[in-house]
C-alpha cells in the first residue's frame, strides 16, 4: 500500500470518527487542536484503524498511556528529559521536534498529527507484511 | 425519577450480544411535553430520541458490565451515530439489540439496532426504528490517568434490581446465556 493510499484510509477514519470535512484532514493537522479530538476519540480512532487496516494496536502503542500524569516524566509543567526519551522510545512514529524546542506540557498535543498516524499505520503494515 | 430507561433484559450472551425491552407508557412524565405527529398530522406524545439512546446505552452497558461481574465503571462517552426513523408512541414496545464491535482495555464500541412494535398489533412483528453506534469508557482505566471513587456508582441499586428481575447474574461467564423467559 502506498503512502497516499494509507493517507486516504486514515483520512476516511478521521472524517468518520471526528465528523470533520475531508479537506480539514491535512498531514500537518493536529488531532487535538485542529481536528478537535477528545480523549475518547483517540480510542475510537484506534478501533477504526484496526478495522480498516486489519492490524491490532496495543494499549499505549499509538498514543501515550498515562505518561503525562506520571511525576517522573512531567515536572513544573514541562516534560522532563526522561519523559521525552520515554515518549520517543514508545512512539517512534511521532515527530518530537516541537517538544525539543519547547517541552511545555501544552505542546504535547501538537505532536499528534495526521502525518504521525500515517507513519504509524505504515510501520504496522510493514511489520505485518 | 429513577434514571433507568429499560424495563427488562430479555437475553444476554456475555461477550456477544444483549436484547432489552422498554414499554412506553403515557404515565411517564416526559410524554406530557414531547410530541411528534401521527399519520393524520395530529400531535401525539412520542418517546424522546435522547431517552431511547440512553436506554440503548444502558442496555449496552450491561452487556459490557456482565463480562467482568460489574466491577468496572462503564460510562457512555460518545454517540458516534444515531439514526431514528420511527416514533414510539404510548403502548409501544421498544426493543434494543446491542453487540460489541470492538473492545479494549480502556473502552469499547457498540452497535445497536432499535426496533418498535406498535400497540395496535401487540403480537405483531418488531419493525426497525433506528441504529445507534456508541463508545464507552472504562473509567478506572481512563487515558487521562484520573482517579474515581472505588464504589461502582454506575451499576447501582436500581440496576441490580433490573438485573435480578431479568435473571442476569453478576457471575455469568463469557458465552453463558441468560434468558428472562426461562428465568435465567
mmCIF file of N, CA and C in Angstrom, chain A residues 10 13-15 17-18 20 24-39 41-43 45-46 49 62-63 93-94 108-118:
data_model
loop_
_atom_site.group_PDB
_atom_site.id
_atom_site.type_symbol
_atom_site.label_atom_id
_atom_site.label_comp_id
_atom_site.label_asym_id
_atom_site.label_seq_id
_atom_site.Cartn_x
_atom_site.Cartn_y
_atom_site.Cartn_z
ATOM 1 N N UNK A 10 -6.597 6.741 6.304
ATOM 2 C CA UNK A 10 -6.546 7.464 7.589
ATOM 3 C C UNK A 10 -7.508 8.641 7.541
ATOM 4 N N UNK A 13 -10.976 7.451 8.139
ATOM 5 C CA UNK A 13 -11.175 7.138 9.559
ATOM 6 C C UNK A 13 -11.425 8.416 10.356
ATOM 7 N N UNK A 14 -10.636 9.444 10.094
ATOM 8 C CA UNK A 14 -10.754 10.686 10.870
ATOM 9 C C UNK A 14 -12.044 11.439 10.540
ATOM 10 N N UNK A 15 -12.438 11.422 9.279
ATOM 11 C CA UNK A 15 -13.705 12.067 8.898
ATOM 12 C C UNK A 15 -14.865 11.387 9.632
ATOM 13 N N UNK A 17 -14.629 9.398 12.480
ATOM 14 C CA UNK A 17 -14.510 9.442 13.947
ATOM 15 C C UNK A 17 -14.706 10.843 14.515
ATOM 16 N N UNK A 18 -14.275 11.858 13.775
ATOM 17 C CA UNK A 18 -14.281 13.212 14.333
ATOM 18 C C UNK A 18 -15.303 14.136 13.671
ATOM 19 N N UNK A 20 -15.287 15.588 10.805
ATOM 20 C CA UNK A 20 -14.652 16.745 10.173
ATOM 21 C C UNK A 20 -14.766 16.601 8.653
ATOM 22 N N UNK A 24 -10.152 19.234 5.819
ATOM 23 C CA UNK A 24 -9.525 19.602 7.100
ATOM 24 C C UNK A 24 -8.424 18.621 7.469
ATOM 25 N N UNK A 25 -8.513 17.398 6.912
ATOM 26 C CA UNK A 25 -7.546 16.358 7.273
ATOM 27 C C UNK A 25 -6.314 16.488 6.381
ATOM 28 N N UNK A 26 -5.410 17.346 6.804
ATOM 29 C CA UNK A 26 -4.142 17.558 6.098
ATOM 30 C C UNK A 26 -3.036 16.894 6.915
ATOM 31 N N UNK A 27 -1.907 16.535 6.292
ATOM 32 C CA UNK A 27 -0.845 15.830 7.031
ATOM 33 C C UNK A 27 -0.406 16.570 8.294
ATOM 34 N N UNK A 28 -0.337 17.894 8.228
ATOM 35 C CA UNK A 28 0.189 18.644 9.370
ATOM 36 C C UNK A 28 -0.879 18.958 10.429
ATOM 37 N N UNK A 29 -2.137 18.623 10.152
ATOM 38 C CA UNK A 29 -3.214 18.942 11.103
ATOM 39 C C UNK A 29 -3.031 18.158 12.403
ATOM 40 N N UNK A 30 -3.209 18.836 13.542
ATOM 41 C CA UNK A 30 -3.107 18.141 14.830
ATOM 42 C C UNK A 30 -4.474 17.576 15.190
ATOM 43 N N UNK A 31 -4.453 16.370 15.762
ATOM 44 C CA UNK A 31 -5.720 15.698 16.074
ATOM 45 C C UNK A 31 -6.504 16.503 17.108
ATOM 46 N N UNK A 32 -5.806 16.965 18.102
ATOM 47 C CA UNK A 32 -6.467 17.658 19.201
ATOM 48 C C UNK A 32 -6.822 19.099 18.845
ATOM 49 N N UNK A 33 -5.843 19.864 18.436
ATOM 50 C CA UNK A 33 -6.060 21.298 18.195
ATOM 51 C C UNK A 33 -6.838 21.593 16.924
ATOM 52 N N UNK A 34 -6.428 20.991 15.808
ATOM 53 C CA UNK A 34 -7.057 21.312 14.518
ATOM 54 C C UNK A 34 -8.329 20.513 14.263
ATOM 55 N N UNK A 35 -8.342 19.261 14.686
ATOM 56 C CA UNK A 35 -9.483 18.392 14.352
ATOM 57 C C UNK A 35 -10.418 18.156 15.543
ATOM 58 N N UNK A 36 -10.074 18.720 16.691
ATOM 59 C CA UNK A 36 -10.998 18.709 17.836
ATOM 60 C C UNK A 36 -11.165 17.358 18.514
ATOM 61 N N UNK A 37 -10.176 16.471 18.407
ATOM 62 C CA UNK A 37 -10.306 15.155 19.042
ATOM 63 C C UNK A 37 -10.248 15.270 20.562
ATOM 64 N N UNK A 38 -11.133 14.533 21.237
ATOM 65 C CA UNK A 38 -11.090 14.436 22.694
ATOM 66 C C UNK A 38 -10.608 13.037 23.055
ATOM 67 N N UNK A 39 -10.432 12.783 24.353
ATOM 68 C CA UNK A 39 -9.767 11.538 24.759
ATOM 69 C C UNK A 39 -10.475 10.292 24.219
ATOM 70 N N UNK A 41 -12.124 9.992 21.587
ATOM 71 C CA UNK A 41 -11.933 9.903 20.139
ATOM 72 C C UNK A 41 -10.657 9.130 19.794
ATOM 73 N N UNK A 42 -9.654 9.236 20.656
ATOM 74 C CA UNK A 42 -8.408 8.521 20.374
ATOM 75 C C UNK A 42 -8.650 7.009 20.387
ATOM 76 N N UNK A 43 -9.503 6.565 21.318
ATOM 77 C CA UNK A 43 -9.847 5.139 21.357
ATOM 78 C C UNK A 43 -10.672 4.749 20.125
ATOM 79 N N UNK A 45 -10.519 6.162 17.218
ATOM 80 C CA UNK A 45 -9.586 6.143 16.081
ATOM 81 C C UNK A 45 -8.813 4.818 16.059
ATOM 82 N N UNK A 46 -8.353 4.373 17.225
ATOM 83 C CA UNK A 46 -7.624 3.102 17.308
ATOM 84 C C UNK A 46 -8.503 1.958 16.795
ATOM 85 N N UNK A 49 -8.943 2.229 12.984
ATOM 86 C CA UNK A 49 -7.717 1.871 12.250
ATOM 87 C C UNK A 49 -7.540 0.351 12.233
ATOM 88 N N UNK A 62 -0.077 3.639 20.116
ATOM 89 C CA UNK A 62 -0.286 4.751 19.183
ATOM 90 C C UNK A 62 -0.224 6.099 19.897
ATOM 91 N N UNK A 63 -0.869 6.171 21.048
ATOM 92 C CA UNK A 63 -0.868 7.395 21.857
ATOM 93 C C UNK A 63 -0.273 7.058 23.227
ATOM 94 N N UNK A 93 6.751 6.683 15.761
ATOM 95 C CA UNK A 93 6.077 7.275 14.592
ATOM 96 C C UNK A 93 5.853 8.775 14.751
ATOM 97 N N UNK A 94 6.186 9.317 15.930
ATOM 98 C CA UNK A 94 5.879 10.718 16.210
ATOM 99 C C UNK A 94 7.115 11.599 16.023
ATOM 100 N N UNK A 108 2.450 18.971 24.001
ATOM 101 C CA UNK A 108 2.385 17.537 23.698
ATOM 102 C C UNK A 108 1.274 17.250 22.684
ATOM 103 N N UNK A 109 0.142 17.936 22.854
ATOM 104 C CA UNK A 109 -0.984 17.695 21.940
ATOM 105 C C UNK A 109 -0.617 18.015 20.493
ATOM 106 N N UNK A 110 0.358 18.905 20.306
ATOM 107 C CA UNK A 110 0.703 19.346 18.953
ATOM 108 C C UNK A 110 1.510 18.321 18.164
ATOM 109 N N UNK A 111 2.069 17.325 18.876
ATOM 110 C CA UNK A 111 2.911 16.361 18.148
ATOM 111 C C UNK A 111 2.076 15.228 17.539
ATOM 112 N N UNK A 112 0.790 15.129 17.940
ATOM 113 C CA UNK A 112 -0.053 14.070 17.375
ATOM 114 C C UNK A 112 -0.793 14.608 16.163
ATOM 115 N N UNK A 113 -0.159 14.413 15.030
ATOM 116 C CA UNK A 113 -0.672 14.942 13.771
ATOM 117 C C UNK A 113 -1.221 13.808 12.902
ATOM 118 N N UNK A 114 -1.879 14.186 11.837
ATOM 119 C CA UNK A 114 -2.353 13.204 10.851
ATOM 120 C C UNK A 114 -1.155 12.448 10.272
ATOM 121 N N UNK A 115 -0.067 13.175 10.030
ATOM 122 C CA UNK A 115 1.132 12.556 9.482
ATOM 123 C C UNK A 115 1.676 11.474 10.422
ATOM 124 N N UNK A 116 1.613 11.732 11.739
ATOM 125 C CA UNK A 116 2.079 10.729 12.713
ATOM 126 C C UNK A 116 1.224 9.465 12.621
ATOM 127 N N UNK A 117 -0.076 9.645 12.409
ATOM 128 C CA UNK A 117 -0.966 8.490 12.252
ATOM 129 C C UNK A 117 -0.613 7.689 11.000
ATOM 130 N N UNK A 118 -0.345 8.413 9.925
ATOM 131 C CA UNK A 118 0.014 7.745 8.663
ATOM 132 C C UNK A 118 1.310 6.945 8.851
#
